[in-house]
């Protein structure tokens, strides 16, 4: 861990009814926060409003899981940044691997989504990561650099100030197969080096890089101990209050 304020974020994906989301977040408001981490939850759109209401007097911040690139229009089923903000989100994930692989979000689309989120003052958690095949072909950093270069194209360092990067190796998501702390550190350090080369050392040092992929109460401590790991983006275990509370209060 470093001087950078740690972030523990829970991506609830397509889980939880409004009632379940309310119960979960209410439990989390009592979880404590011994590391003074930034705590973020990303509920489904249907629960954004209630979760925002229930976290009003807490440290928990609320993120959308995605936003559309237009402010409004004929885009059946999509949610615009204005709507996500209106429902209470102050951040949004962009480029989660499930958006890329299941819904076909391309780098170009993601770049437009980042622009839309920033235009409306939503803080962006931009997700990157390689598949197992890409890792085994030795292409991990080539893939990630491409995702960063194209997804964040045309923005200046000033515009990207405050952006959060999440490294989520696709092979570790929902598989129970976690990257080792060393594998995570290696990629995080390479991402930071890329940010330094592309923007500035100051920007690279200030940017938080989260690890995601089968983070659990039992492995969070060793992952968070790595110098370039500034936080965790948690899927499955963020749905279980006691587990996520333990992750928030990592050692
Ligand atoms: P799991 O923690 O369930 O592997 O999911 C990780 C993830 O995709 C978070 O965005």
PDB file of C-alpha atoms and ligand atoms in Angstrom:
ATOM      1  CA  UNK A   1       0.000   0.000   0.000  1.00  0.00           C
ATOM      2  CA  UNK A   2       1.087   3.553  -0.618  1.00  0.00           C
ATOM      3  CA  UNK A   3       0.332   7.124   0.341  1.00  0.00           C
ATOM      4  CA  UNK A   4      -2.544   7.162  -2.106  1.00  0.00           C
ATOM      5  CA  UNK A   5      -5.933   6.905  -0.387  1.00  0.00           C
ATOM      6  CA  UNK A   6      -7.091   3.313  -0.863  1.00  0.00           C
ATOM      7  CA  UNK A   7     -10.358   2.550  -2.602  1.00  0.00           C
ATOM      8  CA  UNK A   8     -12.520  -0.475  -1.922  1.00  0.00           C
ATOM      9  CA  UNK A   9     -15.284  -0.756  -4.494  1.00  0.00           C
ATOM     10  CA  UNK A  10     -18.049  -3.319  -4.805  1.00  0.00           C
ATOM     11  CA  UNK A  11     -19.556  -4.051  -8.200  1.00  0.00           C
ATOM     12  CA  UNK A  12     -22.894  -5.691  -7.550  1.00  0.00           C
ATOM     13  CA  UNK A  13     -23.404  -6.510 -11.244  1.00  0.00           C
ATOM     14  CA  UNK A  14     -26.930  -7.797 -12.046  1.00  0.00           C
ATOM     15  CA  UNK A  15     -27.705  -8.785  -8.466  1.00  0.00           C
ATOM     16  CA  UNK A  16     -30.031  -7.534  -5.740  1.00  0.00           C
ATOM     17  CA  UNK A  17     -33.609  -6.325  -5.748  1.00  0.00           C
ATOM     18  CA  UNK A  18     -34.244  -2.905  -4.257  1.00  0.00           C
ATOM     19  CA  UNK A  19     -35.050  -4.553  -0.918  1.00  0.00           C
ATOM     20  CA  UNK A  20     -31.870  -6.622  -0.982  1.00  0.00           C
ATOM     21  CA  UNK A  21     -29.740  -3.654  -2.036  1.00  0.00           C
ATOM     22  CA  UNK A  22     -31.166  -1.580   0.807  1.00  0.00           C
ATOM     23  CA  UNK A  23     -30.424  -4.296   3.366  1.00  0.00           C
ATOM     24  CA  UNK A  24     -26.895  -4.816   2.074  1.00  0.00           C
ATOM     25  CA  UNK A  25     -25.921  -1.171   2.021  1.00  0.00           C
ATOM     26  CA  UNK A  26     -27.475  -0.565   5.423  1.00  0.00           C
ATOM     27  CA  UNK A  27     -25.250  -3.312   6.815  1.00  0.00           C
ATOM     28  CA  UNK A  28     -22.242  -1.752   5.084  1.00  0.00           C
ATOM     29  CA  UNK A  29     -22.837   1.638   6.675  1.00  0.00           C
ATOM     30  CA  UNK A  30     -21.998  -0.105   9.973  1.00  0.00           C
ATOM     31  CA  UNK A  31     -18.894  -1.864   8.654  1.00  0.00           C
ATOM     32  CA  UNK A  32     -16.326   0.625   9.951  1.00  0.00           C
ATOM     33  CA  UNK A  33     -13.416   1.890   7.869  1.00  0.00           C
ATOM     34  CA  UNK A  34     -10.181   1.505   9.735  1.00  0.00           C
ATOM     35  CA  UNK A  35      -7.972   2.311   6.731  1.00  0.00           C
ATOM     36  CA  UNK A  36      -9.890   5.498   5.890  1.00  0.00           C
ATOM     37  CA  UNK A  37     -10.491   4.033   2.465  1.00  0.00           C
ATOM     38  CA  UNK A  38     -12.850   5.483  -0.092  1.00  0.00           C
ATOM     39  CA  UNK A  39     -15.728   3.015  -0.131  1.00  0.00           C
ATOM     40  CA  UNK A  40     -17.779   2.681  -3.301  1.00  0.00           C
ATOM     41  CA  UNK A  41     -20.715   0.475  -4.237  1.00  0.00           C
ATOM     42  CA  UNK A  42     -22.069   0.066  -7.754  1.00  0.00           C
ATOM     43  CA  UNK A  43     -25.661  -1.221  -7.644  1.00  0.00           C
ATOM     44  CA  UNK A  44     -27.951  -1.876 -10.567  1.00  0.00           C
ATOM     45  CA  UNK A  45     -29.649   1.254 -11.891  1.00  0.00           C
ATOM     46  CA  UNK A  46     -32.900   0.211 -10.224  1.00  0.00           C
ATOM     47  CA  UNK A  47     -31.264   0.459  -6.808  1.00  0.00           C
ATOM     48  CA  UNK A  48     -29.160   3.591  -7.329  1.00  0.00           C
ATOM     49  CA  UNK A  49     -31.712   5.893  -5.793  1.00  0.00           C
ATOM     50  CA  UNK A  50     -32.419   3.916  -2.629  1.00  0.00           C
ATOM     51  CA  UNK A  51     -28.733   3.161  -2.061  1.00  0.00           C
ATOM     52  CA  UNK A  52     -27.888   6.847  -2.432  1.00  0.00           C
ATOM     53  CA  UNK A  53     -30.584   7.767   0.064  1.00  0.00           C
ATOM     54  CA  UNK A  54     -29.412   5.194   2.577  1.00  0.00           C
ATOM     55  CA  UNK A  55     -25.753   6.250   2.316  1.00  0.00           C
ATOM     56  CA  UNK A  56     -26.409   9.990   2.547  1.00  0.00           C
ATOM     57  CA  UNK A  57     -24.852  10.304   6.016  1.00  0.00           C
ATOM     58  CA  UNK A  58     -22.143   7.706   5.496  1.00  0.00           C
ATOM     59  CA  UNK A  59     -18.759   7.577   3.784  1.00  0.00           C
ATOM     60  CA  UNK A  60     -20.057   5.254   1.094  1.00  0.00           C
ATOM     61  CA  UNK A  61     -20.059   6.629  -2.452  1.00  0.00           C
ATOM     62  CA  UNK A  62     -22.366   5.322  -5.141  1.00  0.00           C
ATOM     63  CA  UNK A  63     -21.350   4.423  -8.686  1.00  0.00           C
ATOM     64  CA  UNK A  64     -23.287   3.425 -11.782  1.00  0.00           C
ATOM     65  CA  UNK A  65     -22.048   0.293 -13.544  1.00  0.00           C
ATOM     66  CA  UNK A  66     -22.047   1.970 -16.944  1.00  0.00           C
ATOM     67  CA  UNK A  67     -23.516   4.978 -18.742  1.00  0.00           C
ATOM     68  CA  UNK A  68     -24.517   5.683 -22.315  1.00  0.00           C
ATOM     69  CA  UNK A  69     -22.551   8.230 -24.320  1.00  0.00           C
ATOM     70  CA  UNK A  70     -25.518  10.420 -25.204  1.00  0.00           C
ATOM     71  CA  UNK A  71     -27.408  12.674 -22.790  1.00  0.00           C
ATOM     72  CA  UNK A  72     -30.791  11.452 -24.006  1.00  0.00           C
ATOM     73  CA  UNK A  73     -32.504   9.978 -27.032  1.00  0.00           C
ATOM     74  CA  UNK A  74     -33.846   6.873 -28.688  1.00  0.00           C
ATOM     75  CA  UNK A  75     -31.592   4.308 -27.002  1.00  0.00           C
ATOM     76  CA  UNK A  76     -34.007   1.785 -25.536  1.00  0.00           C
ATOM     77  CA  UNK A  77     -32.831   0.335 -22.208  1.00  0.00           C
ATOM     78  CA  UNK A  78     -29.774   2.567 -21.885  1.00  0.00           C
ATOM     79  CA  UNK A  79     -29.155   5.014 -19.039  1.00  0.00           C
ATOM     80  CA  UNK A  80     -27.516   8.376 -19.633  1.00  0.00           C
ATOM     81  CA  UNK A  81     -24.966  10.016 -17.364  1.00  0.00           C
ATOM     82  CA  UNK A  82     -27.570  12.658 -16.502  1.00  0.00           C
ATOM     83  CA  UNK A  83     -29.992   9.953 -15.368  1.00  0.00           C
ATOM     84  CA  UNK A  84     -27.338   8.092 -13.373  1.00  0.00           C
ATOM     85  CA  UNK A  85     -26.371  11.329 -11.667  1.00  0.00           C
ATOM     86  CA  UNK A  86     -29.978  12.194 -11.026  1.00  0.00           C
ATOM     87  CA  UNK A  87     -30.401   8.813  -9.312  1.00  0.00           C
ATOM     88  CA  UNK A  88     -27.471   9.658  -7.057  1.00  0.00           C
ATOM     89  CA  UNK A  89     -24.343   8.241  -8.675  1.00  0.00           C
ATOM     90  CA  UNK A  90     -21.211  10.345  -8.402  1.00  0.00           C
ATOM     91  CA  UNK A  91     -19.020   7.825 -10.228  1.00  0.00           C
ATOM     92  CA  UNK A  92     -19.387   5.251 -12.958  1.00  0.00           C
ATOM     93  CA  UNK A  93     -17.563   2.164 -14.098  1.00  0.00           C
ATOM     94  CA  UNK A  94     -16.645   2.260 -17.776  1.00  0.00           C
ATOM     95  CA  UNK A  95     -15.234  -0.624 -19.790  1.00  0.00           C
ATOM     96  CA  UNK A  96     -15.881  -3.508 -17.432  1.00  0.00           C
ATOM     97  CA  UNK A  97     -14.848  -6.713 -19.194  1.00  0.00           C
ATOM     98  CA  UNK A  98     -18.459  -7.905 -19.176  1.00  0.00           C
ATOM     99  CA  UNK A  99     -19.432  -4.742 -21.044  1.00  0.00           C
ATOM    100  CA  UNK A 100     -16.630  -5.396 -23.505  1.00  0.00           C
ATOM    101  CA  UNK A 101     -17.173  -9.109 -24.042  1.00  0.00           C
ATOM    102  CA  UNK A 102     -20.920  -9.630 -23.484  1.00  0.00           C
ATOM    103  CA  UNK A 103     -22.274  -6.329 -24.792  1.00  0.00           C
ATOM    104  CA  UNK A 104     -19.645  -5.534 -27.393  1.00  0.00           C
ATOM    105  CA  UNK A 105     -18.408  -2.211 -26.041  1.00  0.00           C
ATOM    106  CA  UNK A 106     -15.455  -1.327 -28.225  1.00  0.00           C
ATOM    107  CA  UNK A 107     -12.597   1.007 -27.337  1.00  0.00           C
ATOM    108  CA  UNK A 108     -14.266   3.650 -29.488  1.00  0.00           C
ATOM    109  CA  UNK A 109     -17.592   3.329 -27.658  1.00  0.00           C
ATOM    110  CA  UNK A 110     -15.832   3.356 -24.300  1.00  0.00           C
ATOM    111  CA  UNK A 111     -13.981   6.501 -25.261  1.00  0.00           C
ATOM    112  CA  UNK A 112     -17.331   8.203 -25.950  1.00  0.00           C
ATOM    113  CA  UNK A 113     -18.703   6.936 -22.632  1.00  0.00           C
ATOM    114  CA  UNK A 114     -15.712   8.308 -20.737  1.00  0.00           C
ATOM    115  CA  UNK A 115     -16.272  11.652 -22.423  1.00  0.00           C
ATOM    116  CA  UNK A 116     -19.970  11.632 -21.536  1.00  0.00           C
ATOM    117  CA  UNK A 117     -19.310  10.728 -17.900  1.00  0.00           C
ATOM    118  CA  UNK A 118     -16.685  13.434 -17.541  1.00  0.00           C
ATOM    119  CA  UNK A 119     -18.888  15.988 -19.271  1.00  0.00           C
ATOM    120  CA  UNK A 120     -21.413  15.493 -16.470  1.00  0.00           C
ATOM    121  CA  UNK A 121     -18.905  15.346 -13.645  1.00  0.00           C
ATOM    122  CA  UNK A 122     -19.143  11.633 -12.981  1.00  0.00           C
ATOM    123  CA  UNK A 123     -15.828  10.246 -11.780  1.00  0.00           C
ATOM    124  CA  UNK A 124     -14.708   7.357 -13.981  1.00  0.00           C
ATOM    125  CA  UNK A 125     -13.413   3.957 -12.918  1.00  0.00           C
ATOM    126  CA  UNK A 126     -11.941   2.731 -16.193  1.00  0.00           C
ATOM    127  CA  UNK A 127     -11.502  -1.036 -16.376  1.00  0.00           C
ATOM    128  CA  UNK A 128      -8.861  -2.897 -18.348  1.00  0.00           C
ATOM    129  CA  UNK A 129      -7.614  -6.459 -18.446  1.00  0.00           C
ATOM    130  CA  UNK A 130      -6.407  -9.313 -20.590  1.00  0.00           C
ATOM    131  CA  UNK A 131      -7.954 -12.700 -21.341  1.00  0.00           C
ATOM    132  CA  UNK A 132      -6.166 -15.923 -20.452  1.00  0.00           C
ATOM    133  CA  UNK A 133      -5.317 -16.474 -24.098  1.00  0.00           C
ATOM    134  CA  UNK A 134      -3.757 -13.023 -24.337  1.00  0.00           C
ATOM    135  CA  UNK A 135      -1.773 -13.583 -21.140  1.00  0.00           C
ATOM    136  CA  UNK A 136      -0.487 -16.932 -22.347  1.00  0.00           C
ATOM    137  CA  UNK A 137       0.551 -15.359 -25.648  1.00  0.00           C
ATOM    138  CA  UNK A 138       2.631 -12.828 -23.691  1.00  0.00           C
ATOM    139  CA  UNK A 139       0.387  -9.957 -24.774  1.00  0.00           C
ATOM    140  CA  UNK A 140      -0.859  -8.724 -21.394  1.00  0.00           C
ATOM    141  CA  UNK A 141       0.667  -5.254 -21.488  1.00  0.00           C
ATOM    142  CA  UNK A 142       0.140  -4.822 -25.196  1.00  0.00           C
ATOM    143  CA  UNK A 143      -3.586  -5.425 -24.673  1.00  0.00           C
ATOM    144  CA  UNK A 144      -3.836  -3.176 -21.631  1.00  0.00           C
ATOM    145  CA  UNK A 145      -1.864  -0.348 -23.199  1.00  0.00           C
ATOM    146  CA  UNK A 146      -4.158  -0.542 -26.226  1.00  0.00           C
ATOM    147  CA  UNK A 147      -7.240  -0.371 -23.999  1.00  0.00           C
ATOM    148  CA  UNK A 148      -5.840   2.657 -22.162  1.00  0.00           C
ATOM    149  CA  UNK A 149      -4.593   4.399 -25.290  1.00  0.00           C
ATOM    150  CA  UNK A 150      -7.848   4.004 -27.224  1.00  0.00           C
ATOM    151  CA  UNK A 151     -10.317   4.228 -24.357  1.00  0.00           C
ATOM    152  CA  UNK A 152      -8.744   7.393 -23.031  1.00  0.00           C
ATOM    153  CA  UNK A 153      -7.839   8.883 -26.418  1.00  0.00           C
ATOM    154  CA  UNK A 154      -8.087  12.651 -26.905  1.00  0.00           C
ATOM    155  CA  UNK A 155      -8.094  13.581 -23.232  1.00  0.00           C
ATOM    156  CA  UNK A 156      -5.429  15.692 -21.633  1.00  0.00           C
ATOM    157  CA  UNK A 157      -3.804  14.855 -18.343  1.00  0.00           C
ATOM    158  CA  UNK A 158      -5.816  17.674 -16.756  1.00  0.00           C
ATOM    159  CA  UNK A 159      -9.078  16.207 -18.025  1.00  0.00           C
ATOM    160  CA  UNK A 160      -8.148  12.767 -16.738  1.00  0.00           C
ATOM    161  CA  UNK A 161      -7.229  14.094 -13.314  1.00  0.00           C
ATOM    162  CA  UNK A 162      -8.914  11.885 -10.704  1.00  0.00           C
ATOM    163  CA  UNK A 163      -9.641   8.991 -13.044  1.00  0.00           C
ATOM    164  CA  UNK A 164      -9.387   5.587 -11.370  1.00  0.00           C
ATOM    165  CA  UNK A 165      -8.010   2.605 -13.288  1.00  0.00           C
ATOM    166  CA  UNK A 166      -9.164  -0.915 -12.455  1.00  0.00           C
ATOM    167  CA  UNK A 167      -7.023  -3.821 -13.592  1.00  0.00           C
ATOM    168  CA  UNK A 168      -9.238  -6.867 -13.875  1.00  0.00           C
ATOM    169  CA  UNK A 169      -7.672  -9.865 -15.605  1.00  0.00           C
ATOM    170  CA  UNK A 170     -10.607 -11.507 -17.382  1.00  0.00           C
ATOM    171  CA  UNK A 171      -9.427 -14.975 -16.348  1.00  0.00           C
ATOM    172  CA  UNK A 172      -9.704 -14.009 -12.681  1.00  0.00           C
ATOM    173  CA  UNK A 173     -13.240 -12.576 -12.779  1.00  0.00           C
ATOM    174  CA  UNK A 174     -15.813 -14.783 -11.094  1.00  0.00           C
ATOM    175  CA  UNK A 175     -13.579 -17.804 -11.509  1.00  0.00           C
ATOM    176  CA  UNK A 176     -12.199 -18.047  -7.996  1.00  0.00           C
ATOM    177  CA  UNK A 177      -8.801 -17.866  -9.686  1.00  0.00           C
ATOM    178  CA  UNK A 178      -7.079 -14.766  -8.320  1.00  0.00           C
ATOM    179  CA  UNK A 179      -3.975 -13.239  -9.802  1.00  0.00           C
ATOM    180  CA  UNK A 180      -1.163 -13.703  -7.327  1.00  0.00           C
ATOM    181  CA  UNK A 181      -0.178 -10.517  -5.516  1.00  0.00           C
ATOM    182  CA  UNK A 182       3.024 -10.603  -7.592  1.00  0.00           C
ATOM    183  CA  UNK A 183       1.109 -10.857 -10.872  1.00  0.00           C
ATOM    184  CA  UNK A 184      -1.113  -7.963  -9.826  1.00  0.00           C
ATOM    185  CA  UNK A 185       1.851  -5.854  -8.732  1.00  0.00           C
ATOM    186  CA  UNK A 186       3.683  -6.519 -12.001  1.00  0.00           C
ATOM    187  CA  UNK A 187       0.781  -5.292 -14.137  1.00  0.00           C
ATOM    188  CA  UNK A 188      -0.042  -2.373 -11.829  1.00  0.00           C
ATOM    189  CA  UNK A 189       3.563  -1.183 -11.980  1.00  0.00           C
ATOM    190  CA  UNK A 190       3.502  -1.488 -15.774  1.00  0.00           C
ATOM    191  CA  UNK A 191       0.248   0.504 -15.959  1.00  0.00           C
ATOM    192  CA  UNK A 192       1.782   3.188 -13.761  1.00  0.00           C
ATOM    193  CA  UNK A 193       4.849   3.269 -15.994  1.00  0.00           C
ATOM    194  CA  UNK A 194       2.573   3.655 -19.021  1.00  0.00           C
ATOM    195  CA  UNK A 195       0.760   6.562 -17.336  1.00  0.00           C
ATOM    196  CA  UNK A 196       4.090   8.221 -16.536  1.00  0.00           C
ATOM    197  CA  UNK A 197       5.290   7.807 -20.114  1.00  0.00           C
ATOM    198  CA  UNK A 198       2.022   8.972 -21.673  1.00  0.00           C
ATOM    199  CA  UNK A 199       1.138  11.797 -19.266  1.00  0.00           C
ATOM    200  CA  UNK A 200       3.541  12.638 -16.455  1.00  0.00           C
ATOM    201  CA  UNK A 201       5.188  11.107 -13.461  1.00  0.00           C
ATOM    202  CA  UNK A 202       3.053  13.308 -11.225  1.00  0.00           C
ATOM    203  CA  UNK A 203      -0.125  12.013 -12.846  1.00  0.00           C
ATOM    204  CA  UNK A 204       1.078   8.398 -12.614  1.00  0.00           C
ATOM    205  CA  UNK A 205       1.926   8.738  -8.939  1.00  0.00           C
ATOM    206  CA  UNK A 206      -1.426  10.323  -8.118  1.00  0.00           C
ATOM    207  CA  UNK A 207      -3.638   7.877 -10.039  1.00  0.00           C
ATOM    208  CA  UNK A 208      -5.221   5.055  -8.078  1.00  0.00           C
ATOM    209  CA  UNK A 209      -5.052   1.617  -9.706  1.00  0.00           C
ATOM    210  CA  UNK A 210      -7.439  -1.013  -8.331  1.00  0.00           C
ATOM    211  CA  UNK A 211      -7.151  -4.762  -8.673  1.00  0.00           C
ATOM    212  CA  UNK A 212     -10.247  -6.829  -9.436  1.00  0.00           C
ATOM    213  CA  UNK A 213     -10.790 -10.533  -9.960  1.00  0.00           C
ATOM    214  CA  UNK A 214     -11.804 -12.952  -7.195  1.00  0.00           C
ATOM    215  CA  UNK A 215     -10.787 -10.621  -4.384  1.00  0.00           C
ATOM    216  CA  UNK A 216     -11.866 -12.245  -1.123  1.00  0.00           C
ATOM    217  CA  UNK A 217     -11.699 -11.620   2.585  1.00  0.00           C
ATOM    218  CA  UNK A 218      -8.948 -14.238   2.641  1.00  0.00           C
ATOM    219  CA  UNK A 219      -6.650 -12.745  -0.020  1.00  0.00           C
ATOM    220  CA  UNK A 220      -7.274  -8.999   0.203  1.00  0.00           C
ATOM    221  CA  UNK A 221      -4.529  -8.361   2.772  1.00  0.00           C
ATOM    222  CA  UNK A 222      -1.703  -9.725   0.637  1.00  0.00           C
ATOM    223  CA  UNK A 223      -2.986  -8.031  -2.508  1.00  0.00           C
ATOM    224  CA  UNK A 224      -3.341  -4.666  -0.776  1.00  0.00           C
ATOM    225  CA  UNK A 225       0.179  -5.007   0.627  1.00  0.00           C
ATOM    226  CA  UNK A 226       1.653  -4.496  -2.845  1.00  0.00           C
ATOM    227  CA  UNK A 227       3.020  -0.996  -3.462  1.00  0.00           C
ATOM    228  CA  UNK A 228       1.195  -0.285  -6.719  1.00  0.00           C
ATOM    229  CA  UNK A 229      -2.142  -1.778  -5.666  1.00  0.00           C
ATOM    230  CA  UNK A 230      -4.268   1.099  -4.434  1.00  0.00           C
ATOM    231  CA  UNK A 231      -7.510  -0.720  -3.918  1.00  0.00           C
ATOM    232  CA  UNK A 232      -9.843  -3.475  -4.946  1.00  0.00           C
ATOM    233  CA  UNK A 233     -12.845  -3.802  -7.240  1.00  0.00           C
ATOM    234  CA  UNK A 234     -14.840  -6.667  -5.817  1.00  0.00           C
ATOM    235  CA  UNK A 235     -17.634  -8.649  -7.451  1.00  0.00           C
ATOM    236  CA  UNK A 236     -19.012 -11.736  -5.729  1.00  0.00           C
ATOM    237  CA  UNK A 237     -17.846 -10.991  -2.221  1.00  0.00           C
ATOM    238  CA  UNK A 238     -19.228  -7.456  -2.302  1.00  0.00           C
ATOM    239  CA  UNK A 239     -22.701  -9.026  -2.186  1.00  0.00           C
ATOM    240  CA  UNK A 240     -22.085 -10.496   1.265  1.00  0.00           C
ATOM    241  CA  UNK A 241     -22.033  -7.800   3.931  1.00  0.00           C
ATOM    242  CA  UNK A 242     -19.632  -9.525   6.372  1.00  0.00           C
ATOM    243  CA  UNK A 243     -17.194 -10.450   3.620  1.00  0.00           C
ATOM    244  CA  UNK A 244     -17.166  -6.994   2.067  1.00  0.00           C
ATOM    245  CA  UNK A 245     -16.839  -5.391   5.506  1.00  0.00           C
ATOM    246  CA  UNK A 246     -13.715  -7.475   6.085  1.00  0.00           C
ATOM    247  CA  UNK A 247     -12.371  -6.445   2.684  1.00  0.00           C
ATOM    248  CA  UNK A 248     -13.005  -2.761   3.483  1.00  0.00           C
ATOM    249  CA  UNK A 249     -11.101  -3.242   6.731  1.00  0.00           C
ATOM    250  CA  UNK A 250      -8.147  -5.023   5.147  1.00  0.00           C
ATOM    251  CA  UNK A 251      -4.941  -5.391   7.120  1.00  0.00           C
TER     252      UNK A 251
HETATM  253  P1  LIG B   1     -15.338 -11.206  -8.844  1.00  0.00           P
HETATM  254  O1  LIG B   1     -14.820 -10.534  -7.595  1.00  0.00           O
HETATM  255  O2  LIG B   1     -16.655 -11.884  -8.640  1.00  0.00           O
HETATM  256  O3  LIG B   1     -14.305 -12.073  -9.477  1.00  0.00           O
HETATM  257  O4  LIG B   1     -15.652 -10.042  -9.897  1.00  0.00           O
HETATM  258  C1  LIG B   1     -14.690  -9.086 -10.148  1.00  0.00           C
HETATM  259  C2  LIG B   1     -15.283  -8.003 -10.956  1.00  0.00           C
HETATM  260  O5  LIG B   1     -15.590  -8.188 -12.118  1.00  0.00           O
HETATM  261  C3  LIG B   1     -15.533  -6.700 -10.318  1.00  0.00           C
HETATM  262  O6  LIG B   1     -15.856  -5.729 -11.245  1.00  0.00           O
END
